[in-house]
XYZ file of C-alpha atoms in Angstrom:
534
model
C 0.000 0.000 0.000
C 2.824 2.416 0.833
C 4.358 1.698 -2.554
C 1.026 2.458 -4.228
C 0.609 5.746 -2.339
C 4.186 6.704 -3.202
C 3.431 6.040 -6.859
C 0.445 8.340 -6.610
C 2.565 11.081 -5.118
C 5.186 10.672 -7.807
C 2.787 10.424 -10.707
C 0.017 12.763 -9.586
C -1.794 11.413 -12.588
C -5.462 10.884 -12.884
C -8.518 9.863 -14.886
C -14.120 10.104 -16.540
C -16.613 8.489 -18.776
C -16.853 4.932 -19.897
C -14.242 3.766 -22.348
C -14.824 4.343 -26.059
C -14.801 0.577 -26.435
C -17.916 0.447 -24.285
C -19.772 3.092 -26.274
C -22.204 2.088 -28.998
C -23.111 4.188 -31.999
C -26.390 5.093 -30.302
C -24.536 6.384 -27.258
C -21.464 7.840 -28.907
C -20.051 11.106 -27.519
C -22.471 13.876 -28.373
C -25.612 11.931 -27.477
C -27.733 13.254 -24.594
C -30.313 10.449 -24.441
C -29.487 9.194 -20.946
C -32.426 7.584 -19.146
C -30.888 7.529 -15.656
C -29.925 11.152 -14.931
C -33.297 12.779 -14.208
C -32.600 12.777 -10.456
C -28.925 13.725 -10.757
C -27.821 17.112 -9.438
C -25.492 17.246 -12.478
C -28.146 16.482 -15.114
C -27.694 19.722 -17.046
C -23.897 19.500 -16.836
C -23.977 15.928 -18.149
C -26.103 16.950 -21.125
C -23.885 19.931 -21.935
C -20.748 17.793 -21.824
C -22.357 15.098 -23.963
C -23.155 17.692 -26.628
C -19.468 18.634 -26.664
C -18.461 14.962 -27.071
C -16.748 14.916 -23.687
C -18.873 12.241 -21.986
C -20.753 9.197 -23.189
C -22.903 6.428 -21.787
C -22.654 2.677 -21.523
C -24.234 1.896 -24.885
C -27.665 1.106 -23.444
C -28.748 4.682 -22.786
C -27.422 4.791 -19.221
C -24.908 7.305 -17.885
C -24.450 5.601 -14.492
C -24.033 8.920 -12.653
C -23.057 7.465 -9.274
C -20.452 5.049 -10.556
C -16.815 5.804 -9.706
C -14.478 7.072 -12.413
C -11.217 5.332 -13.238
C -7.933 7.127 -13.717
C -7.910 6.337 -17.446
C -11.484 7.575 -17.838
C -10.739 10.842 -16.069
C -7.704 11.575 -18.217
C -9.766 10.892 -21.327
C -12.509 13.271 -20.256
C -10.070 16.072 -19.427
C -8.245 15.627 -22.737
C -11.530 15.762 -24.636
C -12.562 18.867 -22.725
C -9.324 20.517 -23.884
C -9.946 19.302 -27.450
C -6.790 17.263 -27.542
C -6.446 14.133 -29.657
C -5.082 10.751 -28.518
C -1.408 10.107 -29.260
C -0.070 6.599 -29.806
C 3.405 7.308 -28.411
C 5.980 5.011 -29.962
C 7.790 4.845 -26.616
C 5.339 3.807 -23.861
C 5.614 5.479 -20.480
C 3.898 2.904 -18.279
C 4.207 -0.844 -17.920
C 0.509 -1.244 -17.138
C -0.810 0.849 -20.049
C -0.929 -1.500 -23.004
C -0.700 -0.120 -26.529
C -3.818 -2.127 -27.342
C -5.846 -0.511 -24.546
C -8.490 2.026 -25.603
C -7.003 4.598 -23.239
C -3.337 4.314 -24.338
C -3.502 7.339 -26.650
C -5.438 9.501 -24.199
C -3.078 8.854 -21.291
C -0.044 9.606 -23.427
C -1.646 12.736 -24.888
C -1.995 14.047 -21.327
C 1.469 12.818 -20.369
C 3.099 14.613 -23.310
C 1.635 17.907 -22.053
C 2.592 17.209 -18.415
C -1.065 17.142 -17.413
C -0.169 13.814 -15.887
C 3.309 12.797 -14.885
C 5.065 9.492 -14.814
C 8.406 7.920 -14.137
C 8.109 5.074 -16.597
C 6.614 2.507 -14.263
C 2.892 2.259 -13.493
C -0.218 4.368 -13.983
C -2.943 2.140 -12.472
C -5.377 3.089 -15.259
C -8.322 1.043 -14.008
C -8.178 2.146 -10.373
C -10.777 4.684 -9.200
C -9.505 8.240 -9.081
C -9.884 10.067 -5.781
C -11.258 13.563 -5.347
C -7.874 14.980 -4.347
C -6.235 13.355 -7.372
C -8.923 14.879 -9.582
C -8.162 18.283 -8.069
C -4.477 17.979 -8.937
C -5.122 16.980 -12.531
C -7.597 19.752 -13.350
C -5.489 22.453 -11.716
C -2.514 21.328 -13.750
C -4.577 20.973 -16.944
C -5.964 24.493 -16.572
C -2.491 25.974 -15.975
C -3.351 27.133 -12.459
C -0.536 25.462 -10.538
C 1.091 28.791 -9.711
C -2.079 30.504 -8.449
C -2.094 30.984 -4.693
C -5.069 29.647 -2.733
C -2.785 28.204 -0.073
C -5.144 27.954 2.896
C -8.534 27.518 1.251
C -8.482 23.767 1.863
C -8.415 24.447 5.601
C -12.142 25.241 5.556
C -12.956 21.532 5.413
C -13.511 19.600 8.619
C -11.489 16.720 7.185
C -8.654 18.907 5.882
C -6.156 16.870 7.892
C -6.902 13.975 5.527
C -5.831 15.936 2.442
C -2.415 14.760 1.259
C 0.357 17.338 1.314
C 0.993 16.865 -2.420
C -2.683 17.675 -3.124
C -3.162 20.530 -0.636
C -2.556 23.423 -3.013
C -4.631 21.847 -5.779
C -7.577 21.239 -3.443
C -7.261 24.836 -2.241
C -7.223 26.134 -5.805
C -10.100 23.930 -6.970
C -12.108 25.084 -3.954
C -11.191 28.729 -4.459
C -12.352 28.671 -8.072
C -15.577 26.908 -7.096
C -14.794 23.914 -9.302
C -14.833 21.368 -6.487
C -17.119 21.669 -3.506
C -17.384 19.703 -0.314
C -20.417 18.113 1.260
C -21.560 18.883 4.802
C -18.285 20.656 5.499
C -16.106 17.803 4.297
C -14.034 17.411 1.147
C -13.677 13.603 1.297
C -10.240 13.714 -0.382
C -9.711 9.959 -0.569
C -13.189 9.075 -1.807
C -13.534 8.056 -5.431
C -15.043 10.820 -7.520
C -18.263 9.771 -9.242
C -19.289 10.286 -12.835
C -21.846 12.958 -11.948
C -19.340 14.751 -9.706
C -16.830 14.671 -12.549
C -19.387 16.070 -14.977
C -20.204 18.899 -12.567
C -16.494 19.622 -12.088
C -15.659 19.846 -15.790
C -18.808 21.792 -16.600
C -17.931 24.380 -13.950
C -14.476 24.699 -15.491
C -15.965 25.323 -18.937
C -18.287 27.994 -17.537
C -15.406 29.878 -15.887
C -14.050 33.099 -17.390
C -12.842 32.708 -20.972
C -12.214 28.961 -20.742
C -14.876 27.825 -23.184
C -14.115 30.531 -25.756
C -10.379 29.821 -25.623
C -10.877 26.088 -26.070
C -13.252 26.727 -28.975
C -10.843 29.126 -30.701
C -8.722 28.209 -33.700
C -5.119 27.164 -33.161
C -2.773 29.931 -34.389
C -1.096 29.108 -37.696
C 2.680 28.943 -37.297
C 5.334 28.158 -39.861
C 6.022 24.434 -40.132
C 8.919 23.751 -42.449
C 10.905 20.657 -43.271
C 13.870 19.838 -45.490
C 13.712 17.221 -48.238
C 16.337 14.582 -47.489
C 16.825 10.906 -48.304
C 13.642 10.503 -50.294
C 11.830 10.963 -53.559
C 9.437 13.769 -54.401
C 6.459 11.475 -53.848
C 7.797 10.422 -50.464
C 8.335 14.051 -49.499
C 4.786 14.914 -50.532
C 3.573 12.097 -48.308
C 5.701 13.383 -45.423
C 4.450 16.951 -45.938
C 0.827 15.816 -45.809
C 1.418 13.693 -42.728
C 3.311 16.426 -40.906
C 1.088 19.307 -41.955
C 4.073 21.216 -43.365
C 3.118 24.575 -44.855
C 6.657 25.424 -46.008
C 8.673 22.930 -48.037
C 12.451 23.236 -48.205
C 13.736 21.009 -51.014
C 17.530 20.906 -51.304
C 17.657 21.931 -54.957
C 20.460 24.477 -55.301
C 24.152 24.281 -54.428
C 26.605 27.130 -54.801
C 29.872 26.464 -56.624
C 33.131 28.354 -56.161
C 33.058 29.685 -59.737
C 29.744 31.454 -59.216
C 27.539 28.795 -60.735
C 24.560 27.321 -58.895
C 23.572 23.720 -59.564
C 19.859 23.178 -60.149
C 17.973 19.988 -59.209
C 14.462 21.431 -59.208
C 11.746 18.781 -59.228
C 8.819 20.120 -61.244
C 6.425 17.471 -59.927
C 7.061 18.526 -56.331
C 6.939 22.199 -57.259
C 3.575 21.840 -58.994
C 2.123 19.838 -56.116
C 3.158 22.531 -53.650
C 1.713 25.327 -55.785
C -1.549 23.429 -56.233
C -1.911 22.527 -52.563
C -1.258 25.785 -50.769
C 2.309 25.037 -49.669
C 5.099 27.558 -49.935
C 8.430 26.467 -51.394
C 11.590 27.975 -49.930
C 14.236 26.182 -51.983
C 17.496 25.610 -50.136
C 20.810 26.969 -51.372
C 23.706 25.056 -49.814
C 27.485 25.248 -49.885
C 28.255 21.549 -49.237
C 30.314 22.641 -46.224
C 33.096 23.742 -48.597
C 34.903 26.471 -46.678
C 37.426 27.327 -49.415
C 34.814 27.408 -52.167
C 32.498 29.499 -49.999
C 35.331 31.931 -49.300
C 35.992 32.325 -53.024
C 32.363 33.309 -53.579
C 31.843 35.534 -50.551
C 35.128 37.418 -50.871
C 34.656 38.300 -54.544
C 32.089 40.955 -55.475
C 31.720 39.695 -59.093
C 31.261 36.061 -58.016
C 28.834 37.078 -55.253
C 26.780 38.922 -57.840
C 26.868 35.931 -60.178
C 25.526 33.633 -57.460
C 22.827 36.115 -56.463
C 21.788 36.587 -60.088
C 21.447 32.836 -60.568
C 19.454 32.419 -57.357
C 17.033 35.207 -58.237
C 16.691 33.894 -61.791
C 15.612 30.537 -60.365
C 13.160 32.221 -58.002
C 11.536 33.998 -60.933
C 11.668 30.990 -63.251
C 10.064 28.549 -60.815
C 7.843 31.073 -59.003
C 9.453 30.164 -55.696
C 8.043 31.623 -52.500
C 11.427 31.955 -50.887
C 15.029 30.865 -50.473
C 16.611 29.093 -47.523
C 20.361 29.671 -47.166
C 22.216 26.780 -45.549
C 25.930 27.593 -45.403
C 28.035 25.489 -43.055
C 31.733 25.543 -42.198
C 32.106 29.201 -43.172
C 35.475 30.738 -42.316
C 35.411 33.242 -39.428
C 37.265 35.689 -41.689
C 34.201 35.732 -43.980
C 31.922 37.225 -41.324
C 31.506 40.594 -43.066
C 31.464 38.979 -46.507
C 28.587 36.709 -45.474
C 26.597 39.649 -44.128
C 27.208 41.543 -47.379
C 26.065 38.556 -49.440
C 22.852 38.174 -47.424
C 22.181 41.923 -47.563
C 22.499 42.001 -51.349
C 20.447 38.827 -51.794
C 17.733 40.211 -49.513
C 17.372 43.329 -51.665
C 16.915 41.264 -54.822
C 14.463 38.806 -53.272
C 12.331 41.619 -51.881
C 11.939 42.921 -55.431
C 10.536 39.528 -56.377
C 8.295 39.290 -53.319
C 10.151 36.204 -52.077
C 11.118 35.366 -48.499
C 14.708 34.915 -47.360
C 15.629 32.618 -44.489
C 19.000 31.504 -43.199
C 19.910 28.477 -41.086
C 22.189 29.059 -38.106
C 23.658 26.892 -35.382
C 23.419 27.920 -31.718
C 25.897 30.673 -30.914
C 28.426 28.909 -28.706
C 31.282 31.369 -29.336
C 33.212 28.876 -31.458
C 34.774 29.071 -34.914
C 31.804 27.107 -36.272
C 29.513 30.128 -35.851
C 32.035 32.983 -35.816
C 31.132 33.947 -39.400
C 27.506 34.574 -38.460
C 26.694 38.080 -37.256
C 23.293 37.106 -35.885
C 22.055 40.637 -35.258
C 23.116 41.993 -38.661
C 21.838 38.947 -40.517
C 18.597 39.136 -38.557
C 17.971 42.642 -39.852
C 18.260 41.462 -43.459
C 16.418 38.140 -43.525
C 12.734 37.452 -43.097
C 13.440 34.444 -40.896
C 16.370 32.963 -39.036
C 16.181 29.208 -38.465
C 17.948 28.014 -35.324
C 19.170 24.450 -35.805
C 18.861 23.323 -32.196
C 20.549 19.978 -32.555
C 23.992 18.364 -32.440
C 24.552 19.397 -28.847
C 26.582 16.188 -28.772
C 27.668 15.712 -32.364
C 28.571 12.471 -34.101
C 32.262 12.685 -33.240
C 31.789 14.000 -29.709
C 34.155 12.400 -27.178
C 31.323 12.555 -24.641
C 28.043 10.688 -25.062
C 24.933 12.771 -24.632
C 21.768 14.252 -26.032
C 21.448 15.564 -29.565
C 19.121 18.270 -28.252
C 18.322 18.457 -24.559
C 15.545 20.815 -23.506
C 17.671 23.230 -21.414
C 20.348 23.406 -24.121
C 17.734 24.133 -26.780
C 16.082 26.805 -24.647
C 19.413 28.422 -23.831
C 20.253 28.601 -27.543
C 16.861 30.135 -28.325
C 17.192 32.656 -25.523
C 20.553 33.796 -26.844
C 19.223 34.095 -30.389
C 16.290 36.204 -29.212
C 18.656 38.762 -27.703
C 19.736 39.532 -31.280
C 16.831 38.538 -33.538
C 13.124 39.352 -32.985
C 10.864 36.443 -32.054
C 8.636 37.193 -35.063
C 11.627 36.372 -37.299
C 12.800 33.314 -35.375
C 12.118 29.680 -36.244
C 13.471 26.806 -34.174
C 14.432 23.535 -35.852
C 14.135 20.232 -34.009
C 15.763 16.864 -34.762
C 13.777 13.864 -35.930
C 16.826 11.705 -35.331
C 19.066 10.774 -32.432
C 22.259 8.817 -31.774
C 22.959 5.368 -30.421
C 26.092 5.764 -28.313
C 28.523 2.880 -27.880
C 30.337 3.396 -24.591
C 33.511 1.349 -24.239
C 37.164 2.370 -23.818
C 36.271 5.141 -26.251
C 32.937 6.643 -27.245
C 31.388 6.337 -30.689
C 27.908 6.830 -32.068
C 25.580 6.023 -34.927
C 22.890 8.353 -36.252
C 19.483 6.683 -36.159
C 15.986 7.754 -37.142
C 13.163 7.784 -34.625
C 11.756 4.731 -36.383
C 15.025 2.864 -35.819
C 15.182 4.173 -32.251
C 11.894 2.472 -31.399
C 12.918 -0.700 -33.175
C 16.184 -0.942 -31.228
C 14.723 -0.185 -27.822
C 12.188 -2.966 -28.307
C 14.561 -5.460 -29.925
C 17.256 -4.957 -27.293
C 14.736 -4.689 -24.438
C 16.337 -1.407 -23.450
C 15.485 0.162 -20.120
C 13.685 3.499 -20.456
C 13.933 6.173 -17.795
C 12.469 9.661 -18.160
C 14.960 12.393 -17.285
C 12.989 15.567 -16.634
C 16.202 17.601 -16.429
C 16.888 17.059 -20.136
C 13.279 16.418 -21.190
C 14.009 13.010 -22.701
C 13.938 9.301 -22.031
C 17.331 7.719 -21.580
C 17.466 4.223 -23.048
C 20.169 1.765 -22.034
C 21.032 -1.708 -23.266
C 24.024 -3.976 -23.766
C 25.068 -5.541 -27.047
C 27.902 -8.075 -27.159
C 28.929 -6.918 -23.716
C 29.158 -3.246 -24.745
C 27.017 -0.606 -23.038
C 24.769 1.453 -25.331
C 22.805 4.593 -24.466
C 20.276 6.596 -26.431
C 18.940 9.997 -25.435
C 15.632 9.576 -27.187
C 13.618 12.030 -29.225
C 9.928 11.159 -29.314
C 6.386 12.489 -29.011
C 6.905 13.425 -25.367
C 10.265 15.166 -25.734
C 9.127 17.048 -28.840
C 5.954 18.146 -27.040
C 8.071 19.597 -24.247
C 10.260 21.405 -26.762
C 7.261 22.914 -28.553
C 5.650 23.995 -25.282
C 8.923 25.671 -24.318
C 9.367 27.509 -27.610
C 5.722 28.588 -27.725
C 6.262 30.673 -24.591
C 8.552 32.923 -26.630
C 5.939 33.472 -29.381
C 8.340 32.655 -32.186
C 7.336 32.448 -35.849
C 7.387 28.685 -36.175
C 9.145 25.351 -36.246
C 11.341 23.355 -38.606
C 12.276 19.678 -38.689
C 15.344 17.764 -39.789
C 14.140 15.710 -41.393
C 10.558 14.639 -42.291
C 10.468 10.917 -42.950
C 12.763 10.003 -40.062
C 10.005 10.322 -37.466
C 7.384 7.969 -36.132
C 3.930 9.160 -37.136
C 2.760 9.797 -33.569
C 4.983 12.859 -33.196
C 2.817 15.003 -35.475
C -0.325 14.526 -33.395
C 1.652 15.280 -30.250
C 3.014 18.469 -31.822
C -0.493 19.525 -32.876
C -1.709 18.990 -29.312
C 1.244 20.910 -27.884
C 0.689 23.914 -30.136
C -3.025 23.974 -29.408
C -2.536 23.606 -25.671
C 0.197 26.253 -25.659
C -2.219 28.708 -27.294
C -4.638 28.509 -24.354
C -4.391 31.477 -22.024
C -7.139 31.040 -19.484
C -8.662 33.986 -17.643
C -9.901 32.326 -14.464
């Protein structure tokens, strides 16, 4: 029992309504034909929630108002209230939440947004949820954890029975009027019933601007992705799946003599034009520092490259250009700024956008050529490539993109470039580190990541400090570690970046991900847009 209570304190994760598997077409969410709620104090609340597809019955026309609610059911109801969608996380968080269970996607949707928390062990999905647990989950879901109602819970005669970890949440839920006691008691350890849950969630929806915010449209941000390792048809499929509104095909490469190679795919271009996607074709330098120096340091060659780029923009009716220059010499700092300034002038004449990819400013030679502030004044968007914290040849094993490292890089960029011009790029890959007498790594896609963790029966442990699972396994006696990137870690990254109100997000590279990440990202962006006035 102590172990179970400890798990509750650690997880603080909770659960309302009967499972979708138990719901017939006649009693699907949205139906209000319940024959057993006429005497319920929550009758009107139940009907309102049913119309919003938040609650359902048992398939026979019954709502069962006095039945207890399980933890999985409560999470599902809260997620539906917030208009989230279930997410089939490729990496499961809990040993007792089966991927085949109807509630798997709902629990992980809430987990990805930190509405529930877990340490990778157990969730107890079919156990009844207590009233104090329900208080914690709704306060967290409604972003009220920092609001101070410290002593409100003391009004209850049984306040001594309220767990310390739930005290503030019970106080807040009482202070807002969402949860009410009975005969002076809160009954913190009693299971919350279905009618009590309906009343609770209905009160939340009737508070302040909650309902209008939840019913509002999700803001449209830039979602861009580079074409890599795939055909045009595959990229189109990825773009549809990911909801990309900006495509970045790697079509143009600058040569030291001023020429620009052209690999434009007309099929992809036409599809984008016909389907409302913008095309910002990438211009790369193949990491050739000497060749890049020859171009940037010569005014005639710079002009030749710019002329060829703008000619392609006009010829193909491109919406923009994405500059991706890597391994630029520090001595070319002013030359690079001059090149971007001149290119910006020409692209503005054509009505095309200019973006440039940059690595985090770590005060190294790798980024010394990039004058972030000056470049930021010239481009429409600056894309921060927040990955390779621990690069392929790093002597130390570690994350490709930990949450604090990514946020630190974004913070530094925003001191020099406005948020409205800033886009943050996230990795859809990671590295499998081989840790022996020396450290080596292999780049792997998120698809391969899931395959390996299952095949090798890797242990998974969530590290909240980095915002990632750490997977560990042994192969032929050698220790392996993976700092994973998945639906949960990417949700955390999007929630973080959304606080800064940046212009959008980019991904390297579509096609490497598991499909669940896109639903998790959609949920994260929608949830981040909610600003409740309570």
